[in-house]
PDB file of N, CA and C in Angstrom:
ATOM      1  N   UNK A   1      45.222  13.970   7.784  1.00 81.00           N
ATOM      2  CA  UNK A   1      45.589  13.413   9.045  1.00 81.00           C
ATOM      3  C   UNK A   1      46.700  12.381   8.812  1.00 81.00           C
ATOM      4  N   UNK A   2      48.129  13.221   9.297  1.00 88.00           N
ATOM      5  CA  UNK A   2      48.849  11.507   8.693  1.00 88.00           C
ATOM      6  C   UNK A   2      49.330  11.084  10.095  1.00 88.00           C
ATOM      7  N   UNK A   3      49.426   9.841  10.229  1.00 91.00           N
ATOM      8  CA  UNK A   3      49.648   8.689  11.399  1.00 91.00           C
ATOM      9  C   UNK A   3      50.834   9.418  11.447  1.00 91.00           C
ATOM     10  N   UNK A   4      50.723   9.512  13.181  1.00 93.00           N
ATOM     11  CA  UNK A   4      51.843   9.828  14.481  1.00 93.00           C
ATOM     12  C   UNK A   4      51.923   8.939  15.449  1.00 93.00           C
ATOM     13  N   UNK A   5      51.387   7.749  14.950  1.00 95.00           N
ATOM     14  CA  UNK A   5      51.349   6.556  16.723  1.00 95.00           C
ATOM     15  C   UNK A   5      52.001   5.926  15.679  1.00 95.00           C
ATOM     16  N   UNK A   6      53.361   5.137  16.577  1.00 93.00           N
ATOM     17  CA  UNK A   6      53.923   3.999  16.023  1.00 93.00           C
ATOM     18  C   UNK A   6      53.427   2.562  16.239  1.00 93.00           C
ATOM     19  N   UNK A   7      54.165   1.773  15.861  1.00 93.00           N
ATOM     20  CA  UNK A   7      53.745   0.255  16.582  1.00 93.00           C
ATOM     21  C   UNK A   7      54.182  -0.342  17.976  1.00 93.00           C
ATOM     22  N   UNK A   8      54.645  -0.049  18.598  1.00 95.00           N
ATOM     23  CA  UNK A   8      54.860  -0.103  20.027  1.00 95.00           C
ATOM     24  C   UNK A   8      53.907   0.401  20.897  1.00 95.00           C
ATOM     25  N   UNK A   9      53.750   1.428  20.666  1.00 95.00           N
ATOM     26  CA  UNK A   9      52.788   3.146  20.913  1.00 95.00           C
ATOM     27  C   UNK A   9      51.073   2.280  20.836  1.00 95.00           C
ATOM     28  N   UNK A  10      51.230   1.776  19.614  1.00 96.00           N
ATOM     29  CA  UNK A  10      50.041   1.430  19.123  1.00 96.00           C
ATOM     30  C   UNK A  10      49.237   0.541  19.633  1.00 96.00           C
ATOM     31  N   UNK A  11      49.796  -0.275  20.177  1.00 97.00           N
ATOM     32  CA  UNK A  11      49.751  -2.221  20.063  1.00 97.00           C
ATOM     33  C   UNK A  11      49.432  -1.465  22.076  1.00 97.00           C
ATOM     34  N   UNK A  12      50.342  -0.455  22.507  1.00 97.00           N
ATOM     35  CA  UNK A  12      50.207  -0.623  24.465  1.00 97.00           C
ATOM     36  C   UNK A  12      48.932   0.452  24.404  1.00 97.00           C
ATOM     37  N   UNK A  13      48.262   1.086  23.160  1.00 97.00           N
ATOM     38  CA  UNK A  13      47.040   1.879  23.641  1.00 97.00           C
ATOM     39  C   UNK A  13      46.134   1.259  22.889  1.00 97.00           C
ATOM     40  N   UNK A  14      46.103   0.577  22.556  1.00 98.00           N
ATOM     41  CA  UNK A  14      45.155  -0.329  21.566  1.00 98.00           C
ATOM     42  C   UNK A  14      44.595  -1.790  23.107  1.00 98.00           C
ATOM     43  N   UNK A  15      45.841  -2.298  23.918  1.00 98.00           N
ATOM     44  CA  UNK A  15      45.771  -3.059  24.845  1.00 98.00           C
ATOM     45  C   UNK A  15      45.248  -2.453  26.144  1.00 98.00           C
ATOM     46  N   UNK A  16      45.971  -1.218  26.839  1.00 97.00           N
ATOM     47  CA  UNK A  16      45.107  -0.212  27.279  1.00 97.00           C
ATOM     48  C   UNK A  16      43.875   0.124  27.377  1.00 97.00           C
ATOM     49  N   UNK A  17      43.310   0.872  26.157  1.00 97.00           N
ATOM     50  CA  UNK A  17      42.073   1.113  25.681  1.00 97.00           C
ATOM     51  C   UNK A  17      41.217  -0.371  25.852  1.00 97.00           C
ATOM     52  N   UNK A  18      41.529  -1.092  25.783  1.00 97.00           N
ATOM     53  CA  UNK A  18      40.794  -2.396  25.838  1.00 97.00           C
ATOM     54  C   UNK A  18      40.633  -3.064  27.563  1.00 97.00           C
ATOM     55  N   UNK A  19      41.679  -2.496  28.594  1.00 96.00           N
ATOM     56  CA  UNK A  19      41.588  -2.805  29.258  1.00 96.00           C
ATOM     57  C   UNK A  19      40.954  -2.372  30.388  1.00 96.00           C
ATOM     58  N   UNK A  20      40.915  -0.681  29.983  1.00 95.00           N
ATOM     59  CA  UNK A  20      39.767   0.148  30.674  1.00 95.00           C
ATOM     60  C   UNK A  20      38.269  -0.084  30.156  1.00 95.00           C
ATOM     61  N   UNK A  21      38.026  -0.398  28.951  1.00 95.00           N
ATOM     62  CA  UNK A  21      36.774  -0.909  28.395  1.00 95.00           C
ATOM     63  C   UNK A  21      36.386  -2.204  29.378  1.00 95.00           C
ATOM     64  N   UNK A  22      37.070  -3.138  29.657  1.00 95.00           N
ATOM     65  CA  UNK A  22      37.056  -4.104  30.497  1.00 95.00           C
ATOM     66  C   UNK A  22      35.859  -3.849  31.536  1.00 95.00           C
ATOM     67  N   UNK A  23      36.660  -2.650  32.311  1.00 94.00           N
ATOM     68  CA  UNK A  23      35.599  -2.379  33.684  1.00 94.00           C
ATOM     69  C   UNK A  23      34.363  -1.877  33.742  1.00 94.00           C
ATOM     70  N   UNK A  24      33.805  -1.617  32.393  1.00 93.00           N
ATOM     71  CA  UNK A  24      32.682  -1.138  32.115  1.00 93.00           C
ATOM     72  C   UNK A  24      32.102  -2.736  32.232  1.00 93.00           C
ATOM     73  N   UNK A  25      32.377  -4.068  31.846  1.00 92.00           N
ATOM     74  CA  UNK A  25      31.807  -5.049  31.994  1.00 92.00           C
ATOM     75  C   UNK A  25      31.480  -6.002  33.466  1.00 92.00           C
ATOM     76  N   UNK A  26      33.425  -5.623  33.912  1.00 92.00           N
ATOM     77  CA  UNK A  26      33.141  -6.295  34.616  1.00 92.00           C
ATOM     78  C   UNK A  26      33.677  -5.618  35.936  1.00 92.00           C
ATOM     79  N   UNK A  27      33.844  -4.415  36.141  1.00 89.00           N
ATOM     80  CA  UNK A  27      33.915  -3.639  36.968  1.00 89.00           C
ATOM     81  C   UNK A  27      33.048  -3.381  37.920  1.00 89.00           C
ATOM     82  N   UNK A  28      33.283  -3.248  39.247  1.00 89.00           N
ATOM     83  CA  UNK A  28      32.309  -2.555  40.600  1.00 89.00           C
ATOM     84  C   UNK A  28      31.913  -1.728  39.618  1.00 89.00           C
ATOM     85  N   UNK A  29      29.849  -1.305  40.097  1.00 89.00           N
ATOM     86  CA  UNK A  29      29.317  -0.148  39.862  1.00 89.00           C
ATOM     87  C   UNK A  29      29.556   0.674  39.898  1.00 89.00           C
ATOM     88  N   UNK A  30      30.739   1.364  40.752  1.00 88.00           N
ATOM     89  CA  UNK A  30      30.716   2.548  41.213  1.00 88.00           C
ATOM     90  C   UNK A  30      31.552   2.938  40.442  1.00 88.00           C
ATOM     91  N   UNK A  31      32.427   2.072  39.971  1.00 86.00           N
ATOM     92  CA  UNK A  31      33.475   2.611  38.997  1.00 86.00           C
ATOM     93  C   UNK A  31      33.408   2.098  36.804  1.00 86.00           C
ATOM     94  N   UNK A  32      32.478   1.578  37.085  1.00 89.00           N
ATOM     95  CA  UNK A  32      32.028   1.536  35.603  1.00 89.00           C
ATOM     96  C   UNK A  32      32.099   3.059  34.600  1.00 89.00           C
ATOM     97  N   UNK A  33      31.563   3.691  34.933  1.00 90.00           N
ATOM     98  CA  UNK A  33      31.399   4.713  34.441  1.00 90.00           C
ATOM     99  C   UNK A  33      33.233   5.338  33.959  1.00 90.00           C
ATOM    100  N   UNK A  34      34.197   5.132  34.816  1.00 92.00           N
ATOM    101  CA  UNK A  34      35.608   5.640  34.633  1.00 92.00           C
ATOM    102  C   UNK A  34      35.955   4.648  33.421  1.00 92.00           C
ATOM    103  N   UNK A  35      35.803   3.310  33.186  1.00 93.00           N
ATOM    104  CA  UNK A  35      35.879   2.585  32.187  1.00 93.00           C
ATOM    105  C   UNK A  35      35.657   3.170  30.892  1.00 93.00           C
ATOM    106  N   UNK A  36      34.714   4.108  30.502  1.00 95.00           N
ATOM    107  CA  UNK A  36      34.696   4.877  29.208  1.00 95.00           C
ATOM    108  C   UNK A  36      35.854   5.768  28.290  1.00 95.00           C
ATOM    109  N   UNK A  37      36.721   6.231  29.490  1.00 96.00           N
ATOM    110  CA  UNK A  37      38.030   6.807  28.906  1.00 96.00           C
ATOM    111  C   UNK A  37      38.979   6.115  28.606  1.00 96.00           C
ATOM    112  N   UNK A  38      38.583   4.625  28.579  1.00 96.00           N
ATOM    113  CA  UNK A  38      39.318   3.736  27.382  1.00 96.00           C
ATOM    114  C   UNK A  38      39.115   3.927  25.999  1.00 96.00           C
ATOM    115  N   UNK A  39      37.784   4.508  25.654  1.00 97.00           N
ATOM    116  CA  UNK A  39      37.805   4.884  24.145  1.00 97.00           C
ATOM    117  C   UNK A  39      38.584   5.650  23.655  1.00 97.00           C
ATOM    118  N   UNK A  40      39.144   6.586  24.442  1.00 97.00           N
ATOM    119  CA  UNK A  40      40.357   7.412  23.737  1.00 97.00           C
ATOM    120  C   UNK A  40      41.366   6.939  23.362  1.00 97.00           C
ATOM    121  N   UNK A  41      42.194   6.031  24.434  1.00 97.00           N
ATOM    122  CA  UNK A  41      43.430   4.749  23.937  1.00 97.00           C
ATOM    123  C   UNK A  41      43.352   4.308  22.916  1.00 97.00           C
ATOM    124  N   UNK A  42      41.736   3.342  23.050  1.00 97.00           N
ATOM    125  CA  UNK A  42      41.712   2.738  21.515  1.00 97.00           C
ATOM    126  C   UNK A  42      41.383   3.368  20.241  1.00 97.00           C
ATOM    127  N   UNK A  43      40.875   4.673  20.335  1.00 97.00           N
ATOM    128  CA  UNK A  43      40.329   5.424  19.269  1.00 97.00           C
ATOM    129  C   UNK A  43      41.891   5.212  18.989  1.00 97.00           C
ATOM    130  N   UNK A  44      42.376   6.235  19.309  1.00 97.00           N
ATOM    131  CA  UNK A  44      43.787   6.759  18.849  1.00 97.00           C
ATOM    132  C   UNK A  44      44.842   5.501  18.519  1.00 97.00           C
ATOM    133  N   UNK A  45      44.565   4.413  18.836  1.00 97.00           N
ATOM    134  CA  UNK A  45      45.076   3.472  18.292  1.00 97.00           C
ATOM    135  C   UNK A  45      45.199   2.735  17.520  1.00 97.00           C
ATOM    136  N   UNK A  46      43.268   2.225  17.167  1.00 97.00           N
ATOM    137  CA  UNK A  46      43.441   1.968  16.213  1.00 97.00           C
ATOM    138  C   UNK A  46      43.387   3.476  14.960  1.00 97.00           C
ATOM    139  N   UNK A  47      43.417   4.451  15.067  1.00 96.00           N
ATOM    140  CA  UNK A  47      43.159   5.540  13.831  1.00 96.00           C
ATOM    141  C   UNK A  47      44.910   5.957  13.231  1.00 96.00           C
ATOM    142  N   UNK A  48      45.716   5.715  14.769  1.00 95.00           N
ATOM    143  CA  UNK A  48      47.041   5.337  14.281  1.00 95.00           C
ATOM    144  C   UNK A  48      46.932   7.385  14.735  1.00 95.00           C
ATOM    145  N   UNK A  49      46.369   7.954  15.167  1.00 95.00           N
ATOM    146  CA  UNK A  49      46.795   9.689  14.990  1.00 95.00           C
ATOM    147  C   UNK A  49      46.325  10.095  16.610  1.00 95.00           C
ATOM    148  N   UNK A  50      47.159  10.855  16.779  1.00 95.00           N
ATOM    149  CA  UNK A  50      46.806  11.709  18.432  1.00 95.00           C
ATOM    150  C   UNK A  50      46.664  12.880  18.098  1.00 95.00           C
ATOM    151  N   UNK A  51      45.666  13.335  18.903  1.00 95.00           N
ATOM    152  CA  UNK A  51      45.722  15.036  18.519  1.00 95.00           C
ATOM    153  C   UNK A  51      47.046  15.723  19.576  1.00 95.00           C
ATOM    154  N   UNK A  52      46.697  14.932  20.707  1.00 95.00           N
ATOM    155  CA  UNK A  52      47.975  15.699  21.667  1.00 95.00           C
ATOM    156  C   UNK A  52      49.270  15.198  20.969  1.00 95.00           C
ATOM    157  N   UNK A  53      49.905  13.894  20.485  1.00 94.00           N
ATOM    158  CA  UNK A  53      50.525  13.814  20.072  1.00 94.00           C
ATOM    159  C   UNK A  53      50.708  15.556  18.752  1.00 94.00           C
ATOM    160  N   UNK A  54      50.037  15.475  18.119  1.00 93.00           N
ATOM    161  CA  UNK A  54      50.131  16.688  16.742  1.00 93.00           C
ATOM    162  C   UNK A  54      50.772  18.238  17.810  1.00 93.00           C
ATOM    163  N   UNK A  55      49.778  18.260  18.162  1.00 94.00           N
ATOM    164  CA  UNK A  55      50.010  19.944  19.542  1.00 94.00           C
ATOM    165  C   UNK A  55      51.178  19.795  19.903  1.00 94.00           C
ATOM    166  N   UNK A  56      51.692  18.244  20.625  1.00 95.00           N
ATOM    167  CA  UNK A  56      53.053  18.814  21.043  1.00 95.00           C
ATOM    168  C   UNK A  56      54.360  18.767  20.349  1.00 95.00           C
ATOM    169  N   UNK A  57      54.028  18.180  19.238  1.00 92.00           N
ATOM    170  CA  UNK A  57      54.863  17.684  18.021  1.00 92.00           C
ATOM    171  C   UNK A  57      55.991  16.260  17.920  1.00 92.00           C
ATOM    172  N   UNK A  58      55.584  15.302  18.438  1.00 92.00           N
ATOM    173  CA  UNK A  58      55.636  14.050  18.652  1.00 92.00           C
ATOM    174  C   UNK A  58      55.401  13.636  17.689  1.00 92.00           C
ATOM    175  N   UNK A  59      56.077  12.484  17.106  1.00 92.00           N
ATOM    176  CA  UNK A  59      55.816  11.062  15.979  1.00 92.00           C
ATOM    177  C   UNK A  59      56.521   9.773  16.614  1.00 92.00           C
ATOM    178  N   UNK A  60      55.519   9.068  17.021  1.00 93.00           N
ATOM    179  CA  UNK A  60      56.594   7.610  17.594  1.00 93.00           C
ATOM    180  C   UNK A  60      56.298   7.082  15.952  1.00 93.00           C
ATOM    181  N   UNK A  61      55.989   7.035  14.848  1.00 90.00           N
ATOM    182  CA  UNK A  61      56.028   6.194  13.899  1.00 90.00           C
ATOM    183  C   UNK A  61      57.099   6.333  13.214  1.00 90.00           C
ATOM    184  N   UNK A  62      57.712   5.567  12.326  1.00 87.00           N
ATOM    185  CA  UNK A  62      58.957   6.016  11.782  1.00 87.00           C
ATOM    186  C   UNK A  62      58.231   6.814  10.506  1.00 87.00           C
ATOM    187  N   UNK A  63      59.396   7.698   9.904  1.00 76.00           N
ATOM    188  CA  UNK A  63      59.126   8.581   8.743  1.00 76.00           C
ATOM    189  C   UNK A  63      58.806   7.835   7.444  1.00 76.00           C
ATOM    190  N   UNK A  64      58.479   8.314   6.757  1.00 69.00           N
ATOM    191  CA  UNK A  64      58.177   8.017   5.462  1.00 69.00           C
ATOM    192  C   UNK A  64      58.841   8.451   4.206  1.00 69.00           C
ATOM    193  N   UNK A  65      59.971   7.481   3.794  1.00 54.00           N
ATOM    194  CA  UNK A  65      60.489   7.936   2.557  1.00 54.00           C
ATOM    195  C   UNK A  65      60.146   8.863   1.218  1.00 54.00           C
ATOM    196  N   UNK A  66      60.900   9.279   0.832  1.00 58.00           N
ATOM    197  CA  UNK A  66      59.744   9.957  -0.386  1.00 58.00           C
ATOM    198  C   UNK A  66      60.546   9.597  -1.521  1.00 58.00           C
TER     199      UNK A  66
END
């Protein structure tokens, strides 16, 4: 699995993901439950890899010298 999220990328789904987690706390009842699809933002943020990113062939990270 090599990292395809850059640091820009990273840092607004990492903040994201954290901010839909939010409404699970402090969110109306009715909408708590939508708060859970913040784990995907932050998964993928902090793991640094997207799967949709891979499928569509996207890299916001810069390359890696060899």
């Amino acid at each position: 699995m090599m990292a395809n999220v850059g640091g820009l990328d990273r840092v607004l789904r990492i903040v994201a993901g954290l901010a839909l987690l939010s409404v699970v706390v402090w969110g109306d009842p009715s909408w708590r439950w939508y708060g859970l699809i913040g784990i995907v933002p932050l998964a993928t943020g902090l793991l640094r890899w997207c799967p949709a990113y891979t499928l569509l062939g996207v890299r916001t990270c810069p390359m890696r010298q060899r």
